[in-house]
């Protein structure tokens, strides 16, 4: 088993655990698991997280009932359900966590959306879709878990039709981040490095994407992890009924590392909107 396969297994095992599933479902409300856009620093995480979905959708060109969307690293599928309700498009949710996918399918059925949403068990390093079969690839705070980011972007480029769009967010290191300062974060997520705006833009250009827009929203990363940590501490005893206390303590420490790294200017977060070139 190679190191990249190990990372996939580690991520799957983590998100399939009782601890992680209980924590993320409780703190984010069971729909979304990504960084929010905050109008008020103290507003509910679920509201800020949904605002990220709305802001991303507003950036997409020609999003309608004919649009075929692939959400890579779809989590519980909250973005997919919102897109279907708002635009009627068809969405494929690709995700490696069996437990998250089960919840996704259950919620789709509850809300009468399972005919418009397909949930696929799999990893984004090897997307099980045909070439040029997707109009839009969407991803929120998922690609950081891959040790083969170039491979992920190549696979996304492959499944997009010519002229198709790729819109994603990801927690990143800043372009001028000093070496070694993010080690506590990297150790927790079992990676050697994070992506960066400059790194993703360079990879995208080399693979055959053209950039539509980049939106730097880094201050929201700091506030988001601060809010998650505050919610953990405020509801610690309730969470301890679903998650081990050891997990909660490690999560608290990990969240503080993200807050500290962001405040020191070592981290970045935002939206990168790309298009597959219509011609070679």
Short mmCIF file of C-alpha atoms in Angstrom, two decimals:
data_model
loop_
_atom_site.label_atom_id
_atom_site.label_comp_id
_atom_site.label_asym_id
_atom_site.label_seq_id
_atom_site.Cartn_x
_atom_site.Cartn_y
_atom_site.Cartn_z
CA UNK A 1 0.00 0.00 0.00
CA UNK A 2 1.53 3.35 -1.00
CA UNK A 3 1.52 6.57 1.01
CA UNK A 4 -1.28 8.15 -1.03
CA UNK A 5 -3.52 5.12 -0.51
CA UNK A 6 -2.71 5.34 3.19
CA UNK A 7 -3.93 8.96 3.25
CA UNK A 8 -7.22 7.98 1.62
CA UNK A 9 -7.72 5.20 4.16
CA UNK A 10 -6.83 7.52 7.05
CA UNK A 11 -9.34 10.15 5.90
CA UNK A 12 -12.05 7.52 5.37
CA UNK A 13 -11.47 5.91 8.77
CA UNK A 14 -11.52 9.30 10.48
CA UNK A 15 -14.79 10.51 8.95
CA UNK A 16 -16.41 7.09 9.44
CA UNK A 17 -15.64 7.12 13.16
CA UNK A 18 -18.37 7.64 15.76
CA UNK A 19 -16.42 10.57 17.18
CA UNK A 20 -16.06 12.51 13.94
CA UNK A 21 -19.58 11.79 12.71
CA UNK A 22 -21.11 12.83 16.01
CA UNK A 23 -19.05 16.01 16.22
CA UNK A 24 -19.53 17.29 12.68
CA UNK A 25 -23.22 16.42 12.53
CA UNK A 26 -23.87 18.21 15.82
CA UNK A 27 -21.73 21.33 15.31
CA UNK A 28 -22.69 21.94 11.66
CA UNK A 29 -26.29 20.73 11.91
CA UNK A 30 -25.88 17.61 9.78
CA UNK A 31 -25.94 19.32 6.36
CA UNK A 32 -22.60 20.99 5.71
CA UNK A 33 -19.00 20.53 6.83
CA UNK A 34 -17.09 23.54 5.53
CA UNK A 35 -15.93 27.03 6.43
CA UNK A 36 -18.63 29.69 6.64
CA UNK A 37 -18.92 33.29 5.51
CA UNK A 38 -19.83 35.33 8.59
CA UNK A 39 -21.85 38.54 8.51
CA UNK A 40 -21.70 38.58 12.30
CA UNK A 41 -18.68 36.99 14.03
CA UNK A 42 -20.96 35.23 16.53
CA UNK A 43 -23.71 34.00 14.22
CA UNK A 44 -24.59 30.28 14.04
CA UNK A 45 -22.12 28.13 12.13
CA UNK A 46 -24.91 26.53 10.12
CA UNK A 47 -26.05 29.93 8.79
CA UNK A 48 -22.54 31.02 7.85
CA UNK A 49 -21.83 27.67 6.18
CA UNK A 50 -24.96 27.92 4.06
CA UNK A 51 -23.95 31.46 3.05
CA UNK A 52 -20.76 29.99 1.56
CA UNK A 53 -22.87 27.73 -0.66
CA UNK A 54 -25.02 30.67 -1.74
CA UNK A 55 -21.98 32.84 -2.50
CA UNK A 56 -20.33 30.11 -4.56
CA UNK A 57 -23.51 29.43 -6.54
CA UNK A 58 -23.78 33.13 -7.35
CA UNK A 59 -20.36 32.93 -9.01
CA UNK A 60 -21.34 30.09 -11.37
CA UNK A 61 -22.27 30.95 -14.93
CA UNK A 62 -25.29 29.25 -16.54
CA UNK A 63 -26.42 27.22 -13.54
CA UNK A 64 -29.84 25.75 -14.32
CA UNK A 65 -31.85 22.53 -14.59
CA UNK A 66 -29.68 21.29 -17.47
CA UNK A 67 -26.44 21.60 -15.48
CA UNK A 68 -24.69 18.36 -14.49
CA UNK A 69 -22.75 18.96 -11.27
CA UNK A 70 -20.10 16.83 -9.56
CA UNK A 71 -19.44 17.65 -5.90
CA UNK A 72 -16.09 16.12 -4.90
CA UNK A 73 -15.71 15.52 -1.19
CA UNK A 74 -19.45 16.14 -0.76
CA UNK A 75 -19.72 15.31 2.94
CA UNK A 76 -23.35 15.16 4.02
CA UNK A 77 -24.52 16.60 0.68
CA UNK A 78 -25.97 19.87 1.95
CA UNK A 79 -24.66 21.87 -1.01
CA UNK A 80 -26.05 19.33 -3.48
CA UNK A 81 -29.53 19.52 -1.97
CA UNK A 82 -29.45 23.31 -1.98
CA UNK A 83 -28.37 23.41 -5.64
CA UNK A 84 -31.12 20.99 -6.63
CA UNK A 85 -33.78 22.93 -4.76
CA UNK A 86 -32.66 26.28 -6.15
CA UNK A 87 -31.77 25.36 -9.73
CA UNK A 88 -33.11 21.88 -10.42
CA UNK A 89 -29.73 20.63 -11.64
CA UNK A 90 -28.54 17.02 -11.36
CA UNK A 91 -25.73 16.42 -8.86
CA UNK A 92 -23.35 13.54 -8.31
CA UNK A 93 -21.85 13.52 -4.81
CA UNK A 94 -18.46 11.80 -4.69
CA UNK A 95 -17.26 11.10 -1.17
CA UNK A 96 -15.10 8.49 0.56
CA UNK A 97 -16.89 8.31 3.93
CA UNK A 98 -19.45 5.51 4.06
CA UNK A 99 -21.22 7.06 7.05
CA UNK A 100 -21.48 10.48 5.48
CA UNK A 101 -22.77 8.93 2.27
CA UNK A 102 -25.40 7.00 4.19
CA UNK A 103 -26.60 10.20 5.85
CA UNK A 104 -26.53 11.96 2.46
CA UNK A 105 -28.75 9.30 0.87
CA UNK A 106 -31.10 9.33 3.85
CA UNK A 107 -31.54 13.11 3.74
CA UNK A 108 -32.02 13.05 -0.03
CA UNK A 109 -34.81 10.52 0.40
CA UNK A 110 -36.42 12.45 3.25
CA UNK A 111 -36.48 15.60 1.14
CA UNK A 112 -37.65 13.88 -2.05
CA UNK A 113 -34.43 14.67 -3.91
CA UNK A 114 -32.96 11.22 -4.49
CA UNK A 115 -33.95 11.21 -8.18
CA UNK A 116 -31.80 14.31 -8.76
CA UNK A 117 -28.81 13.38 -6.55
CA UNK A 118 -26.52 10.39 -7.02
CA UNK A 119 -24.21 9.51 -4.12
CA UNK A 120 -21.00 7.75 -5.16
CA UNK A 121 -18.62 6.00 -2.77
CA UNK A 122 -15.12 6.85 -3.95
CA UNK A 123 -12.08 9.12 -3.87
CA UNK A 124 -11.40 12.14 -6.05
CA UNK A 125 -7.99 10.85 -7.16
CA UNK A 126 -9.87 8.35 -9.34
CA UNK A 127 -13.27 9.78 -10.30
CA UNK A 128 -15.59 7.04 -11.63
CA UNK A 129 -17.20 9.20 -14.33
CA UNK A 130 -16.73 9.40 -18.10
CA UNK A 131 -14.53 11.99 -19.79
CA UNK A 132 -16.23 15.32 -20.51
CA UNK A 133 -19.44 14.25 -18.73
CA UNK A 134 -19.83 17.12 -16.22
CA UNK A 135 -20.65 20.83 -16.61
CA UNK A 136 -19.55 21.97 -13.14
CA UNK A 137 -17.23 20.48 -10.54
CA UNK A 138 -17.82 21.86 -7.05
CA UNK A 139 -15.74 21.24 -3.93
CA UNK A 140 -15.70 22.71 -0.45
CA UNK A 141 -12.73 22.25 1.90
CA UNK A 142 -11.99 18.69 0.80
CA UNK A 143 -8.98 18.66 -1.52
CA UNK A 144 -6.57 19.45 1.33
CA UNK A 145 -6.97 15.81 2.44
CA UNK A 146 -5.27 14.51 -0.72
CA UNK A 147 -1.53 13.99 -0.97
CA UNK A 148 -1.88 14.06 -4.78
CA UNK A 149 -3.46 17.43 -5.52
CA UNK A 150 -2.14 17.46 -9.09
CA UNK A 151 -3.86 14.12 -9.71
CA UNK A 152 -7.12 15.47 -8.25
CA UNK A 153 -7.08 18.50 -10.55
CA UNK A 154 -6.22 16.29 -13.54
CA UNK A 155 -9.17 14.03 -12.80
CA UNK A 156 -11.47 17.04 -12.45
CA UNK A 157 -10.19 18.41 -15.76
CA UNK A 158 -10.81 15.05 -17.40
CA UNK A 159 -14.47 14.73 -16.39
CA UNK A 160 -15.33 18.34 -17.25
CA UNK A 161 -16.70 19.10 -20.70
CA UNK A 162 -14.76 21.73 -22.71
CA UNK A 163 -15.77 25.09 -21.27
CA UNK A 164 -16.95 23.46 -18.03
CA UNK A 165 -16.35 25.19 -14.70
CA UNK A 166 -14.49 24.17 -11.55
CA UNK A 167 -15.27 26.09 -8.36
CA UNK A 168 -13.70 25.19 -5.03
CA UNK A 169 -12.61 26.33 -1.60
CA UNK A 170 -9.84 24.82 0.48
CA UNK A 171 -7.98 25.63 3.71
CA UNK A 172 -4.48 26.49 2.48
CA UNK A 173 -1.16 27.81 3.61
CA UNK A 174 -0.43 31.39 2.64
CA UNK A 175 1.78 31.93 -0.38
CA UNK A 176 4.58 33.28 1.83
CA UNK A 177 4.15 30.84 4.71
CA UNK A 178 7.51 30.06 6.39
CA UNK A 179 8.61 26.45 6.47
CA UNK A 180 7.82 24.34 9.53
CA UNK A 181 5.32 26.66 11.23
CA UNK A 182 2.25 24.57 10.29
CA UNK A 183 3.62 21.26 11.54
CA UNK A 184 1.01 20.84 14.31
CA UNK A 185 -1.77 21.18 11.71
CA UNK A 186 -0.03 18.91 9.21
CA UNK A 187 0.57 16.24 11.84
CA UNK A 188 -3.11 16.19 12.71
CA UNK A 189 -4.26 15.73 9.10
CA UNK A 190 -1.33 13.43 8.19
CA UNK A 191 0.06 15.60 5.37
CA UNK A 192 3.45 17.02 4.43
CA UNK A 193 2.02 20.33 3.19
CA UNK A 194 -1.16 22.21 2.37
CA UNK A 195 -2.07 23.70 -0.97
CA UNK A 196 -1.81 27.44 -1.57
CA UNK A 197 -3.43 29.94 -3.90
CA UNK A 198 -0.21 30.18 -5.91
CA UNK A 199 0.22 26.41 -5.98
CA UNK A 200 -3.32 25.69 -7.11
CA UNK A 201 -3.23 28.44 -9.73
CA UNK A 202 0.01 27.10 -11.15
CA UNK A 203 -1.26 23.51 -11.26
CA UNK A 204 -4.52 24.62 -12.83
CA UNK A 205 -2.76 26.60 -15.55
CA UNK A 206 -0.42 23.72 -16.40
CA UNK A 207 -3.28 21.21 -16.59
CA UNK A 208 -5.36 23.33 -18.95
CA UNK A 209 -7.65 25.52 -16.86
CA UNK A 210 -8.11 29.23 -17.28
CA UNK A 211 -8.86 31.35 -14.25
CA UNK A 212 -12.18 33.15 -14.03
CA UNK A 213 -11.86 34.59 -10.56
CA UNK A 214 -10.10 34.20 -7.23
CA UNK A 215 -11.71 35.51 -4.05
CA UNK A 216 -9.54 35.66 -0.94
CA UNK A 217 -11.73 35.21 2.17
CA UNK A 218 -9.00 34.35 4.67
CA UNK A 219 -10.44 36.30 7.66
CA UNK A 220 -13.44 33.95 7.65
CA UNK A 221 -11.15 30.95 8.20
CA UNK A 222 -9.92 32.37 11.49
CA UNK A 223 -13.40 33.28 12.68
CA UNK A 224 -14.82 29.93 11.60
CA UNK A 225 -12.38 27.81 13.55
CA UNK A 226 -12.73 30.16 16.52
CA UNK A 227 -16.51 29.69 16.38
CA UNK A 228 -16.23 25.89 16.12
CA UNK A 229 -13.91 25.83 19.13
CA UNK A 230 -16.30 28.06 21.08
CA UNK A 231 -19.22 25.76 20.27
CA UNK A 232 -17.20 22.72 21.34
CA UNK A 233 -16.44 24.33 24.67
CA UNK A 234 -19.99 25.60 25.20
CA UNK A 235 -21.55 22.19 24.50
CA UNK A 236 -18.75 19.97 25.74
CA UNK A 237 -20.85 17.86 28.08
CA UNK A 238 -23.56 17.24 25.48
CA UNK A 239 -20.92 16.37 22.87
CA UNK A 240 -19.26 13.98 25.32
CA UNK A 241 -22.38 11.81 25.12
CA UNK A 242 -21.62 11.21 21.43
CA UNK A 243 -17.85 11.67 21.23
CA UNK A 244 -14.99 10.50 23.43
CA UNK A 245 -13.45 13.08 25.72
CA UNK A 246 -10.05 12.30 24.25
CA UNK A 247 -11.36 13.11 20.77
CA UNK A 248 -12.87 16.37 21.98
CA UNK A 249 -9.63 17.44 23.63
CA UNK A 250 -7.62 16.66 20.51
CA UNK A 251 -10.19 18.53 18.44
CA UNK A 252 -9.99 21.54 20.77
CA UNK A 253 -6.21 21.63 20.45
CA UNK A 254 -6.39 21.17 16.68
CA UNK A 255 -8.88 24.00 16.26
CA UNK A 256 -6.63 26.30 18.26
CA UNK A 257 -3.74 25.50 15.91
CA UNK A 258 -5.89 26.61 12.95
CA UNK A 259 -6.86 29.82 14.76
CA UNK A 260 -3.26 30.58 15.71
CA UNK A 261 -1.96 29.84 12.21
CA UNK A 262 -4.57 32.07 10.64
CA UNK A 263 -3.97 34.96 13.02
CA UNK A 264 -0.24 34.82 12.30
CA UNK A 265 -0.84 35.01 8.54
CA UNK A 266 0.30 31.45 7.82
CA UNK A 267 -3.05 30.24 6.44
CA UNK A 268 -5.37 31.25 3.62
CA UNK A 269 -8.88 30.41 2.46
CA UNK A 270 -11.09 31.54 -0.36
CA UNK A 271 -12.74 30.62 -3.63
CA UNK A 272 -11.00 29.72 -6.87
CA UNK A 273 -13.17 29.66 -10.00
CA UNK A 274 -11.68 28.02 -13.09
CA UNK A 275 -12.80 26.98 -16.56
CA UNK A 276 -11.61 24.11 -18.72
CA UNK A 277 -10.42 25.61 -21.98
CA UNK A 278 -12.89 25.02 -24.78
CA UNK A 279 -10.07 24.14 -27.20
CA UNK A 280 -6.64 22.62 -26.72
#
